[in-house]
mmCIF file of N, CA and C in Angstrom:
data_model
loop_
_atom_site.group_PDB
_atom_site.id
_atom_site.type_symbol
_atom_site.label_atom_id
_atom_site.label_comp_id
_atom_site.label_asym_id
_atom_site.label_seq_id
_atom_site.Cartn_x
_atom_site.Cartn_y
_atom_site.Cartn_z
ATOM 1 N N MET A 19 -87.729 -33.564 71.072
ATOM 2 C CA MET A 19 -87.616 -34.759 71.778
ATOM 3 C C MET A 19 -86.184 -35.293 71.765
ATOM 4 N N SER A 20 -85.506 -35.155 70.592
ATOM 5 C CA SER A 20 -84.214 -35.636 70.448
ATOM 6 C C SER A 20 -83.213 -34.990 71.303
ATOM 7 N N TRP A 21 -83.313 -33.601 71.390
ATOM 8 C CA TRP A 21 -82.364 -32.912 72.202
ATOM 9 C C TRP A 21 -82.579 -33.250 73.720
ATOM 10 N N LYS A 22 -83.811 -33.453 74.114
ATOM 11 C CA LYS A 22 -84.085 -33.812 75.504
ATOM 12 C C LYS A 22 -83.444 -35.167 75.871
ATOM 13 N N SER A 23 -83.623 -36.105 74.965
ATOM 14 C CA SER A 23 -83.025 -37.461 75.199
ATOM 15 C C SER A 23 -81.522 -37.399 75.282
ATOM 16 N N GLU A 24 -80.872 -36.552 74.465
ATOM 17 C CA GLU A 24 -79.506 -36.390 74.468
ATOM 18 C C GLU A 24 -78.980 -35.794 75.812
ATOM 19 N N GLN A 25 -79.772 -34.960 76.394
ATOM 20 C CA GLN A 25 -79.469 -34.426 77.775
ATOM 21 C C GLN A 25 -79.305 -35.498 78.799
ATOM 22 N N HIS A 26 -80.074 -36.566 78.559
ATOM 23 C CA HIS A 26 -80.087 -37.638 79.522
ATOM 24 C C HIS A 26 -79.194 -38.882 79.074
ATOM 25 N N GLY A 27 -78.408 -38.635 78.072
ATOM 26 C CA GLY A 27 -77.532 -39.655 77.560
ATOM 27 C C GLY A 27 -78.179 -40.703 76.745
ATOM 28 N N LEU A 28 -79.402 -40.487 76.251
ATOM 29 C CA LEU A 28 -80.130 -41.464 75.427
ATOM 30 C C LEU A 28 -80.134 -41.028 73.956
ATOM 31 N N GLU A 29 -80.177 -42.063 73.111
ATOM 32 C CA GLU A 29 -80.201 -41.772 71.693
ATOM 33 C C GLU A 29 -81.559 -42.264 71.111
ATOM 34 N N LEU A 30 -82.289 -41.435 70.466
ATOM 35 C CA LEU A 30 -83.510 -41.831 69.816
ATOM 36 C C LEU A 30 -83.404 -41.798 68.303
ATOM 37 N N GLU A 31 -82.815 -42.886 67.754
ATOM 38 C CA GLU A 31 -82.408 -42.993 66.334
ATOM 39 C C GLU A 31 -83.684 -42.775 65.466
ATOM 40 N N PHE A 32 -84.848 -43.290 65.852
ATOM 41 C CA PHE A 32 -86.089 -43.085 65.057
ATOM 42 C C PHE A 32 -86.424 -41.655 64.931
ATOM 43 N N VAL A 33 -86.351 -40.925 65.998
ATOM 44 C CA VAL A 33 -86.713 -39.485 65.997
ATOM 45 C C VAL A 33 -85.737 -38.675 65.147
ATOM 46 N N ASP A 34 -84.501 -39.046 65.230
ATOM 47 C CA ASP A 34 -83.454 -38.376 64.357
ATOM 48 C C ASP A 34 -83.717 -38.704 62.877
ATOM 49 N N LEU A 35 -84.088 -39.881 62.580
ATOM 50 C CA LEU A 35 -84.332 -40.334 61.177
ATOM 51 C C LEU A 35 -85.553 -39.543 60.685
ATOM 52 N N ALA A 36 -86.628 -39.462 61.526
ATOM 53 C CA ALA A 36 -87.810 -38.743 61.085
ATOM 54 C C ALA A 36 -87.455 -37.288 60.866
ATOM 55 N N ASP A 37 -86.632 -36.683 61.711
ATOM 56 C CA ASP A 37 -86.205 -35.308 61.527
ATOM 57 C C ASP A 37 -85.471 -35.129 60.204
ATOM 58 N N ARG A 38 -84.546 -36.019 59.856
ATOM 59 C CA ARG A 38 -83.769 -35.859 58.637
ATOM 60 C C ARG A 38 -84.750 -35.995 57.442
ATOM 61 N N MET A 39 -85.704 -36.907 57.501
ATOM 62 C CA MET A 39 -86.659 -37.077 56.421
ATOM 63 C C MET A 39 -87.522 -35.827 56.256
ATOM 64 N N ASN A 40 -87.988 -35.260 57.322
ATOM 65 C CA ASN A 40 -88.777 -34.025 57.258
ATOM 66 C C ASN A 40 -88.038 -32.901 56.739
ATOM 67 N N ARG A 41 -86.731 -32.751 57.030
ATOM 68 C CA ARG A 41 -85.909 -31.654 56.565
ATOM 69 C C ARG A 41 -85.619 -31.735 54.995
ATOM 70 N N ARG A 42 -85.616 -32.984 54.523
ATOM 71 C CA ARG A 42 -85.347 -33.226 53.106
ATOM 72 C C ARG A 42 -86.652 -33.135 52.218
ATOM 73 N N MET A 43 -87.840 -33.165 52.857
ATOM 74 C CA MET A 43 -89.029 -33.251 52.080
ATOM 75 C C MET A 43 -89.265 -32.098 51.095
ATOM 76 N N PRO A 44 -89.044 -30.823 51.531
ATOM 77 C CA PRO A 44 -89.277 -29.777 50.546
ATOM 78 C C PRO A 44 -88.464 -29.948 49.236
ATOM 79 N N LEU A 45 -87.244 -30.309 49.316
ATOM 80 C CA LEU A 45 -86.419 -30.534 48.103
ATOM 81 C C LEU A 45 -86.995 -31.809 47.345
ATOM 82 N N TYR A 46 -87.373 -32.805 48.001
ATOM 83 C CA TYR A 46 -88.004 -33.947 47.318
ATOM 84 C C TYR A 46 -89.251 -33.561 46.578
ATOM 85 N N ILE A 47 -90.098 -32.807 47.262
ATOM 86 C CA ILE A 47 -91.358 -32.385 46.561
ATOM 87 C C ILE A 47 -91.070 -31.487 45.377
ATOM 88 N N ALA A 48 -90.155 -30.545 45.509
ATOM 89 C CA ALA A 48 -89.836 -29.692 44.335
ATOM 90 C C ALA A 48 -89.289 -30.497 43.225
ATOM 91 N N GLU A 49 -88.352 -31.455 43.490
ATOM 92 C CA GLU A 49 -87.809 -32.292 42.401
ATOM 93 C C GLU A 49 -88.928 -33.153 41.773
ATOM 94 N N ARG A 50 -89.793 -33.670 42.639
ATOM 95 C CA ARG A 50 -90.941 -34.534 42.100
ATOM 96 C C ARG A 50 -91.855 -33.786 41.187
ATOM 97 N N ILE A 51 -92.157 -32.570 41.565
ATOM 98 C CA ILE A 51 -93.047 -31.692 40.758
ATOM 99 C C ILE A 51 -92.360 -31.376 39.420
ATOM 100 N N GLU A 52 -91.060 -31.072 39.496
ATOM 101 C CA GLU A 52 -90.331 -30.794 38.261
ATOM 102 C C GLU A 52 -90.299 -31.973 37.343
ATOM 103 N N THR A 53 -90.104 -33.164 37.927
ATOM 104 C CA THR A 53 -90.093 -34.390 37.095
ATOM 105 C C THR A 53 -91.397 -34.663 36.463
ATOM 106 N N LEU A 54 -92.515 -34.545 37.198
ATOM 107 C CA LEU A 54 -93.853 -34.806 36.699
ATOM 108 C C LEU A 54 -94.218 -33.799 35.590
ATOM 109 N N LEU A 55 -93.877 -32.529 35.823
ATOM 110 C CA LEU A 55 -94.145 -31.517 34.772
ATOM 111 C C LEU A 55 -93.370 -31.853 33.517
ATOM 112 N N ALA A 56 -92.154 -32.219 33.651
ATOM 113 C CA ALA A 56 -91.217 -32.536 32.545
ATOM 114 C C ALA A 56 -91.817 -33.643 31.699
ATOM 115 N N GLN A 57 -92.395 -34.618 32.414
ATOM 116 C CA GLN A 57 -92.989 -35.781 31.677
ATOM 117 C C GLN A 57 -94.167 -35.322 30.891
ATOM 118 N N GLU A 58 -94.800 -34.222 31.209
ATOM 119 C CA GLU A 58 -95.901 -33.653 30.483
ATOM 120 C C GLU A 58 -95.473 -32.526 29.504
ATOM 121 N N GLY A 59 -94.157 -32.310 29.412
ATOM 122 C CA GLY A 59 -93.557 -31.363 28.523
ATOM 123 C C GLY A 59 -93.784 -29.935 28.955
ATOM 124 N N LYS A 60 -93.857 -29.777 30.274
ATOM 125 C CA LYS A 60 -94.118 -28.445 30.833
ATOM 126 C C LYS A 60 -92.923 -28.015 31.656
ATOM 127 N N ALA A 61 -92.710 -26.695 31.710
ATOM 128 C CA ALA A 61 -91.639 -26.159 32.588
ATOM 129 C C ALA A 61 -92.174 -25.600 33.869
ATOM 130 N N VAL A 62 -91.461 -25.668 34.904
ATOM 131 C CA VAL A 62 -91.876 -25.230 36.236
ATOM 132 C C VAL A 62 -92.222 -23.757 36.150
ATOM 133 N N ASN A 63 -91.384 -22.963 35.520
ATOM 134 C CA ASN A 63 -91.497 -21.404 35.563
ATOM 135 C C ASN A 63 -92.656 -20.988 34.701
ATOM 136 N N GLN A 64 -93.292 -21.957 33.975
ATOM 137 C CA GLN A 64 -94.483 -21.571 33.110
ATOM 138 C C GLN A 64 -95.662 -22.376 33.544
ATOM 139 N N SER A 65 -95.699 -22.834 34.760
ATOM 140 C CA SER A 65 -96.768 -23.621 35.328
ATOM 141 C C SER A 65 -97.373 -22.969 36.511
ATOM 142 N N GLU A 66 -98.674 -23.201 36.768
ATOM 143 C CA GLU A 66 -99.233 -22.748 37.992
ATOM 144 C C GLU A 66 -99.389 -23.907 38.917
ATOM 145 N N ILE A 67 -98.831 -23.769 40.013
ATOM 146 C CA ILE A 67 -98.672 -24.892 41.037
ATOM 147 C C ILE A 67 -99.315 -24.461 42.366
ATOM 148 N N VAL A 68 -100.214 -25.355 42.910
ATOM 149 C CA VAL A 68 -100.786 -25.166 44.196
ATOM 150 C C VAL A 68 -100.354 -26.240 45.092
ATOM 151 N N LEU A 69 -99.768 -25.875 46.212
ATOM 152 C CA LEU A 69 -99.457 -26.810 47.209
ATOM 153 C C LEU A 69 -100.352 -26.594 48.411
ATOM 154 N N ALA A 70 -100.895 -27.733 48.933
ATOM 155 C CA ALA A 70 -101.755 -27.688 50.124
ATOM 156 C C ALA A 70 -101.329 -28.746 51.006
ATOM 157 N N GLY A 71 -101.362 -28.475 52.259
ATOM 158 C CA GLY A 71 -100.914 -29.413 53.269
ATOM 159 C C GLY A 71 -101.880 -29.551 54.419
ATOM 160 N N VAL A 72 -101.866 -30.718 55.040
ATOM 161 C CA VAL A 72 -102.710 -30.937 56.199
ATOM 162 C C VAL A 72 -101.866 -31.526 57.259
ATOM 163 N N ALA A 73 -102.034 -31.104 58.493
ATOM 164 C CA ALA A 73 -101.365 -31.613 59.600
ATOM 165 C C ALA A 73 -102.335 -32.067 60.652
ATOM 166 N N TYR A 74 -101.965 -33.119 61.384
ATOM 167 C CA TYR A 74 -102.896 -33.684 62.401
ATOM 168 C C TYR A 74 -101.976 -34.091 63.679
ATOM 169 N N LYS A 75 -102.450 -33.597 64.791
ATOM 170 C CA LYS A 75 -101.796 -33.995 65.999
ATOM 171 C C LYS A 75 -102.838 -34.396 67.008
ATOM 172 N N LYS A 76 -102.862 -35.615 67.429
ATOM 173 C CA LYS A 76 -103.913 -36.115 68.335
ATOM 174 C C LYS A 76 -103.709 -35.414 69.695
ATOM 175 N N ARG A 77 -104.809 -35.066 70.302
ATOM 176 C CA ARG A 77 -104.823 -34.557 71.639
ATOM 177 C C ARG A 77 -104.651 -35.719 72.645
ATOM 178 N N HIS A 78 -103.854 -35.473 73.714
ATOM 179 C CA HIS A 78 -103.762 -36.495 74.715
ATOM 180 C C HIS A 78 -104.475 -36.133 75.980
#
């Protein structure tokens, strides 16, 4: 959506912000997992970690 708005000379700051947040999320999650494991005295490389995600997109 952002690239399409730029073609028409419009700026969608909210869309750009959401994109930046989404791109940073994998690093944030990895760091958060590492921090939580460290608080329990565990190392990432000696832990079993399961990541599960859910996505939802409303039909129009």
